[in-house]
Amino acid sequence: MASHAMTGASHREPNYLEYKGKHTGILAWILSTDHKRIGIMYLVVLTAFFLLGVTLGFFMRLEQLYLDKSVSLMTAATYNAIFTLHGVTMIFLVVVPGIPATLGNFMLPLMLGAKDVSFPRLNLLSWWLYVVGALIIFASLFSGGGLPDAGWTFYAPYSVRTATNIPLAVFGVFILGFSSILTGLNFVTTMHRMRAPGMSWFRMPLFCWSLYATGWIQVLATPILGITMLLVFAERLLNIGIFDPSLGGDPILYQHLFWIYSHPAVYIMILPGMGVISEILPTFSRRTIFGYKAITYSTLAIALAGSLVWGHHMFTTGQSWYANFVFSLLTFLVGIPTAIKVFNWVATLYKGSIRIEAPLLYAVGFIFLFSIGGFTGIMLGILNVDIHLHDTYFVVAHFHYVVFGGTMMALFAGIHYWWPKMTGKMYNKKWAISGWAVMFIGFNLLYFTMFIMGYEGMPRRYYGHLEQFHQAHRIATYGSWVLITGILMMVATLISSLRNGEPAADNPWGGSTLEWSIAGLPPLLNFDEIPEVTEDPYTYNPEPEVAHE
Amino acid sequence: MGAGNFATQVDNTFLIVLAISVITLIGITIAMIWFMYRYHHTRHEQAKDIHGHLGLEVAWTVIPTILVLSMFYFGMEGYSEMRTIPEDAFEIQATGRMWSWVFEYENGIQDTALRVPLNRPIHMKLVSNDVIHSLYIPAFRIKKDVVPNVDNRMWFAADEPGYFKDAIACAEYCGDSHWNMYADLDVLPQAEFDAWYKSKGEEFAALAQPAAPGEASKVGLRGPMLFTLKGCNACHSVDGSPLVGPTLKGIFGKEEEVVLADGSSKMITVDEEYLIRSIKEPDAEKVKGFENSIMVAQPLTETELAEIVAYLKTL
Ligand SMILES: [Cu+2]
Ligand SMILES: [Cu+2]
């Protein structure tokens, strides 16, 4: 198309931001089926939700500064609504779609050497479902008898009893589930059908592998969430007993159904993060990843075994001894592939030629924080220890180390890593690194304190606390201020790079995967010519004598 | 407040795992920092593509496997003890409800504090009539969910006498005052406990008897006590301050607006019939302004209901 050719000097295709299609203005975005634009749209909306979730968390922490509830900021009902919204926003709108929807959408076809995902229009539909689901959830706030206050887990029978508008919130989650399923389906198909010639399965970059495993969990586990939410919905509207014991239902059944989805969802959240880390480490070490196959197989093992451990959320419910036995055992087994990954990552730094840049620091920070999340997960898998720690701040700290210290830090790492390819701009390195450092300190102040409180017996979802916990609560709150400062520094650094940043080089970090082979910002169809893959990923130093050990 | 019979074991298991974790974490962290320093590109120009090492992969698969399996074993051991309730344990029923606990003994005593004999295995039968709660004694490292229609049990033995305020918490989110569902634990030496058990038991037995002919009616006598024992005070004040529910001060004869199940509202004057209905079927007519708050009917005997109503009339 001659009309697309730029001025005489350059004959390259217009990049995805310059490209002019049927629509202009905002429509050129919200009706675009370009995986790159969709990725950016997810990133924008998700950032907004993340900042909303952070704000809610900020107020929860603030409330904990008050021991005397007669003079505090909010009522118990408000606090309960805030933690519910914080959880729903962060889990369903931020962390679950998180990396696949943003970085995955943008990078997967580029890394595979493909022109787009398999079903571009379905991809756009996923984004729309995501936005509509979110709007429905927010609509539930302003309708019905008050803010939803059942916690993000919506445990029955409380969720059936409370007068607040749970059905609408639950319906929103139901819609979000479809968005997730369609994304998973799309990605899995793309990887089966659209790898560049020469890219065998075991030449796929590890980030793609992680999206592959994640895609399967999304497709297989999310329908259960949908069914569960539909049943809660039906119970409320038709007044039939499914989960509510006063109508003859079984509340434990709800927990099973909920966790059959929500535990694998933890792996939907974390696996793509692990994939991002597996990209960053080789690039900044200028060497191949240590144990490519070990990492791949452990990704698949985590996806598989992780789907069978949901009952570890229910050790105290009175479920049978055998169930507890099996769920505890399987939980430990998930720890093994996780450990394998961590060791392989660390070994990847060995004999590298390391460049310290913001993405690498985020990645290393991830390994540290995620390891703490993993170790404390092991502790929670121990039956008698979990009896004590279940439903305390220890659990709260554990999952924040995993999902925030893990997934979100990996998302930040990936954003810093691919920012030049997504925006064409470089951010200020010093500010990026300072943001990371402040965040890292604040994070540990906030959440490590919660481990200690939890072990001492501070239950979660408490509006107030006993005096013995007050000092720790104060430290955690101060930590939250430091953490938020770090987050704002990061956001400001990235946004200001859009205006003031230096133009990025084609391959600023010296990455070896296909996305870096594209000159400048990717054009609409990514590659002028589909590349041919002739070697393993991360082949930086192909001297024959060290190729295999 | 002592540690109960399980805490040492739980703490020891935890500490072993903590030690292994800390050592591994320090190892990982030092390795990462050292590599980043030692192999920084200014010191190590040419990287080496090491694709893996079978020996290492095997090592860091097998060692964690052994470690986690032994952790699993310890956890299982400790847990088996928690779930095996001794035959001779002393049974007490704990009822969780929005938002208080009540403890009932075989001889009819009801109490909002848990009173137990020292060093004697206590068998708790857990009951809920509304939503899920979870009985949690942090110092003893034990908890168990209190689920409607599910017969859950737990046991422990207290090993230090004394009155421990707020020793019992609710660990499963159950609504507005979930955070305040604390109860006290009173551990008494066996002889002292026996004396309390006997005298308090007689008191309750006497109150449960219908008044003998000629004797003054007992109705109204137990009202204030039942108001607490049945958990009404968690949501209703008697001094005019609004809690989750409307205050019951001056309730009898009051004119107020209520909302019916179909959404329409009407003015009523509170009489005895209305009081009984609002206690037995709280959803039938809801007080205007509190339509969205929950009240769950508590199981009450006829006498208990009569006594509470009589008490409400005096407020
Ligand atoms: Cu889980
Ligand atoms: Cu509770």
Coordinates of N, CA, C and O in Angstrom, one line a residue, chain A residues 47-126:
Chain A
T47 N -3.8 -0.3 34.9 CA -3.0 0.6 35.8 C -4.0 1.4 36.6 O -3.8 1.6 37.8
A48 N -5.1 1.8 36.0 CA -6.1 2.6 36.7 C -6.7 1.8 37.8 O -6.8 2.3 39.0
F49 N -7.0 0.6 37.6 CA -7.6 -0.3 38.6 C -6.6 -0.6 39.7 O -6.9 -0.6 40.9
F50 N -5.3 -0.7 39.3 CA -4.3 -1.0 40.3 C -4.2 0.2 41.2 O -4.1 0.0 42.4
L51 N -4.2 1.4 40.7 CA -4.1 2.6 41.5 C -5.3 2.7 42.4 O -5.2 3.1 43.6
L52 N -6.5 2.3 41.9 CA -7.7 2.3 42.7 C -7.5 1.3 43.9 O -7.8 1.6 45.1
G53 N -7.0 0.1 43.6 CA -6.8 -0.9 44.6 C -5.8 -0.4 45.6 O -6.0 -0.7 46.8
V54 N -4.8 0.2 45.2 CA -3.8 0.7 46.1 C -4.4 1.8 47.0 O -4.1 1.8 48.3
T55 N -5.2 2.6 46.5 CA -5.9 3.6 47.3 C -6.7 3.0 48.4 O -6.7 3.4 49.5
L56 N -7.5 2.0 48.0 CA -8.3 1.3 49.0 C -7.4 0.7 50.1 O -7.7 0.8 51.3
G57 N -6.4 0.1 49.6 CA -5.4 -0.5 50.6 C -4.9 0.5 51.5 O -4.7 0.3 52.8
F58 N -4.6 1.7 51.0 CA -4.1 2.8 51.8 C -5.0 3.2 52.9 O -4.7 3.3 54.0
F59 N -6.3 3.2 52.6 CA -7.3 3.6 53.6 C -7.5 2.5 54.6 O -7.7 2.7 55.8
M60 N -7.4 1.2 54.2 CA -7.4 0.1 55.2 C -6.3 0.3 56.2 O -6.5 0.1 57.4
R61 N -5.1 0.5 55.7 CA -4.0 0.7 56.6 C -4.2 1.9 57.5 O -3.8 1.8 58.7
L62 N -4.7 3.0 56.9 CA -4.9 4.2 57.7 C -5.8 3.9 58.9 O -5.6 4.3 60.0
E63 N -6.9 3.1 58.6 CA -7.9 2.8 59.7 C -7.2 2.1 60.8 O -7.6 2.2 62.0
Q64 N -6.2 1.3 60.5 CA -5.5 0.5 61.5 C -4.6 1.3 62.4 O -4.1 0.8 63.4
L65 N -4.5 2.6 62.1 CA -3.8 3.5 63.0 C -4.6 3.8 64.3 O -4.1 4.2 65.3
Y66 N -5.9 3.5 64.2 CA -6.8 3.8 65.3 C -7.1 2.6 66.1 O -7.7 1.7 65.6
L67 N -6.7 2.7 67.4 CA -7.1 1.6 68.3 C -8.5 1.8 68.8 O -9.3 0.9 69.0
D68 N -8.7 3.1 69.1 CA -10.0 3.5 69.6 C -11.0 3.8 68.5 O -10.9 4.8 67.8
K69 N -12.0 2.9 68.3 CA -12.8 3.0 67.2 C -13.8 4.1 67.3 O -14.5 4.4 66.3
S70 N -14.0 4.8 68.4 CA -15.0 5.8 68.5 C -14.5 7.1 67.8 O -15.2 8.0 67.5
V71 N -13.2 7.2 67.5 CA -12.7 8.4 66.8 C -12.1 8.0 65.5 O -11.3 8.8 64.9
S72 N -12.3 6.8 65.0 CA -11.6 6.4 63.8 C -12.2 7.0 62.5 O -13.2 7.7 62.5
L73 N -11.6 6.6 61.4 CA -12.0 7.2 60.1 C -13.3 6.8 59.6 O -14.0 7.5 58.9
M74 N -13.6 5.5 59.8 CA -14.8 4.9 59.1 C -15.4 3.9 60.0 O -14.9 3.5 61.0
T75 N -16.6 3.5 59.6 CA -17.3 2.4 60.3 C -16.9 1.1 59.9 O -16.2 0.9 58.9
A76 N -17.2 0.1 60.7 CA -16.9 -1.3 60.4 C -17.4 -1.7 59.1 O -16.8 -2.4 58.2
A77 N -18.7 -1.3 58.8 CA -19.3 -1.7 57.5 C -18.5 -1.1 56.3 O -18.3 -1.8 55.3
T78 N -18.0 0.1 56.5 CA -17.2 0.8 55.4 C -15.9 0.0 55.2 O -15.5 -0.3 54.1
Y79 N -15.3 -0.3 56.4 CA -14.0 -1.0 56.3 C -14.2 -2.4 55.6 O -13.4 -2.7 54.7
N80 N -15.3 -3.1 55.9 CA -15.5 -4.4 55.3 C -15.7 -4.2 53.8 O -15.3 -5.0 53.0
A81 N -16.5 -3.1 53.4 CA -16.7 -2.9 52.0 C -15.4 -2.6 51.3 O -15.1 -3.0 50.2
I82 N -14.5 -1.8 52.0 CA -13.2 -1.5 51.4 C -12.4 -2.7 51.2 O -11.8 -2.9 50.1
F83 N -12.3 -3.6 52.2 CA -11.4 -4.7 51.9 C -12.0 -5.7 50.8 O -11.2 -6.3 50.1
T84 N -13.3 -5.7 50.8 CA -13.9 -6.5 49.7 C -13.6 -6.0 48.4 O -13.1 -6.7 47.5
L85 N -13.7 -4.6 48.2 CA -13.4 -4.0 46.9 C -12.0 -4.1 46.6 O -11.6 -4.3 45.4
H86 N -11.1 -3.9 47.6 CA -9.7 -4.0 47.4 C -9.4 -5.4 46.8 O -8.7 -5.5 45.8
G87 N -9.9 -6.4 47.5 CA -9.7 -7.8 47.0 C -10.2 -8.0 45.6 O -9.5 -8.6 44.7
V88 N -11.5 -7.7 45.4 CA -12.1 -7.9 44.1 C -11.3 -7.2 43.0 O -11.0 -7.8 41.9
T89 N -11.0 -5.9 43.2 CA -10.3 -5.1 42.2 C -8.9 -5.8 41.9 O -8.6 -6.0 40.8
M90 N -8.2 -6.0 43.0 CA -6.8 -6.5 42.8 C -6.8 -7.9 42.2 O -6.0 -8.1 41.3
I91 N -7.6 -8.8 42.7 CA -7.6 -10.1 42.2 C -8.2 -10.2 40.8 O -7.5 -10.6 39.8
F92 N -9.4 -9.8 40.6 CA -10.1 -10.1 39.4 C -9.8 -9.1 38.3 O -9.9 -9.4 37.1
L93 N -9.5 -7.8 38.7 CA -9.3 -6.8 37.7 C -7.8 -6.5 37.4 O -7.5 -6.0 36.4
V94 N -7.0 -6.9 38.3 CA -5.5 -6.6 38.1 C -4.7 -7.8 38.0 O -4.1 -8.0 37.0
V95 N -4.6 -8.6 39.0 CA -3.6 -9.7 39.0 C -3.9 -10.8 38.1 O -3.1 -11.4 37.4
V96 N -5.2 -11.3 38.1 CA -5.5 -12.4 37.2 C -5.4 -12.0 35.7 O -4.6 -12.7 35.0
P97 N -6.0 -11.0 35.2 CA -5.7 -10.6 33.8 C -4.2 -10.2 33.6 O -3.6 -10.5 32.6
G98 N -3.7 -9.4 34.6 CA -2.4 -8.9 34.7 C -1.4 -9.1 33.5 O -1.6 -8.5 32.5
I99 N -0.4 -10.0 33.7 CA 0.6 -10.1 32.8 C 0.2 -10.7 31.4 O 0.5 -10.1 30.4
P100 N -0.7 -11.7 31.4 CA -1.1 -12.2 30.1 C -1.8 -11.1 29.2 O -1.5 -11.0 28.1
A101 N -2.7 -10.4 29.9 CA -3.5 -9.5 29.1 C -2.7 -8.3 28.6 O -2.9 -7.8 27.5
T102 N -1.7 -7.9 29.4 CA -0.9 -6.7 29.0 C 0.3 -7.1 28.2 O 0.3 -7.0 27.0
L103 N 1.3 -7.6 28.9 CA 2.5 -8.0 28.2 C 2.4 -9.2 27.3 O 2.9 -9.2 26.2
G104 N 1.5 -10.1 27.7 CA 1.3 -11.3 26.9 C 0.7 -10.9 25.6 O 1.2 -11.3 24.5
N105 N -0.3 -10.1 25.6 CA -1.0 -9.7 24.4 C 0.0 -9.0 23.5 O 0.1 -9.2 22.3
F106 N 0.8 -8.1 24.0 CA 1.7 -7.3 23.2 C 2.8 -8.2 22.7 O 3.2 -8.1 21.5
M107 N 3.4 -9.0 23.5 CA 4.6 -9.7 23.2 C 4.5 -11.1 22.6 O 5.4 -11.5 21.8
L108 N 3.4 -11.8 22.9 CA 3.4 -13.2 22.4 C 3.6 -13.3 20.9 O 4.5 -14.1 20.5
P109 N 2.7 -12.6 20.1 CA 2.9 -12.8 18.7 C 4.3 -12.4 18.2 O 4.9 -13.0 17.4
L110 N 4.9 -11.3 18.8 CA 6.2 -10.8 18.5 C 7.2 -11.9 18.8 O 8.2 -12.1 18.0
M111 N 7.1 -12.5 19.9 CA 8.1 -13.5 20.3 C 8.0 -14.8 19.5 O 9.0 -15.5 19.4
L112 N 6.8 -15.0 19.0 CA 6.6 -16.3 18.2 C 6.9 -16.0 16.7 O 7.0 -16.9 15.9
G113 N 7.1 -14.8 16.4 CA 7.3 -14.5 14.9 C 6.0 -14.5 14.2 O 6.0 -14.9 13.0
A114 N 4.9 -14.1 14.8 CA 3.6 -14.2 14.2 C 3.1 -12.7 13.9 O 3.6 -11.8 14.5
K115 N 2.1 -12.7 13.0 CA 1.5 -11.3 12.7 C 0.5 -10.8 13.7 O 0.3 -9.7 13.9
D116 N -0.1 -11.8 14.4 CA -1.1 -11.4 15.4 C -1.4 -12.7 16.2 O -0.8 -13.7 15.9
V117 N -2.4 -12.6 17.1 CA -2.9 -13.8 17.7 C -3.8 -14.6 16.7 O -4.1 -14.0 15.7
S118 N -4.2 -15.8 17.1 CA -5.0 -16.6 16.2 C -6.3 -15.9 15.9 O -6.8 -15.9 14.8
F119 N -7.0 -15.4 16.9 CA -8.3 -14.8 16.8 C -8.3 -13.3 17.2 O -8.7 -13.1 18.4
P120 N -7.9 -12.4 16.3 CA -7.8 -11.0 16.8 C -9.1 -10.4 17.2 O -9.1 -9.7 18.2
R121 N -10.2 -10.8 16.6 CA -11.5 -10.2 17.0 C -11.9 -10.7 18.4 O -12.5 -10.0 19.2
L122 N -11.7 -12.0 18.6 CA -12.0 -12.6 19.9 C -11.2 -11.9 21.0 O -11.6 -11.6 22.1
N123 N -10.0 -11.5 20.6 CA -9.1 -10.8 21.5 C -9.7 -9.5 21.9 O -9.7 -9.1 23.1
L124 N -10.2 -8.8 21.0 CA -10.8 -7.5 21.3 C -12.1 -7.7 22.1 O -12.3 -7.0 23.1
L125 N -12.8 -8.8 21.8 CA -14.0 -9.1 22.7 C -13.6 -9.3 24.1 O -14.3 -8.9 25.0
S126 N -12.4 -10.0 24.3 CA -12.0 -10.2 25.7 C -11.8 -8.9 26.4 O -12.2 -8.8 27.6

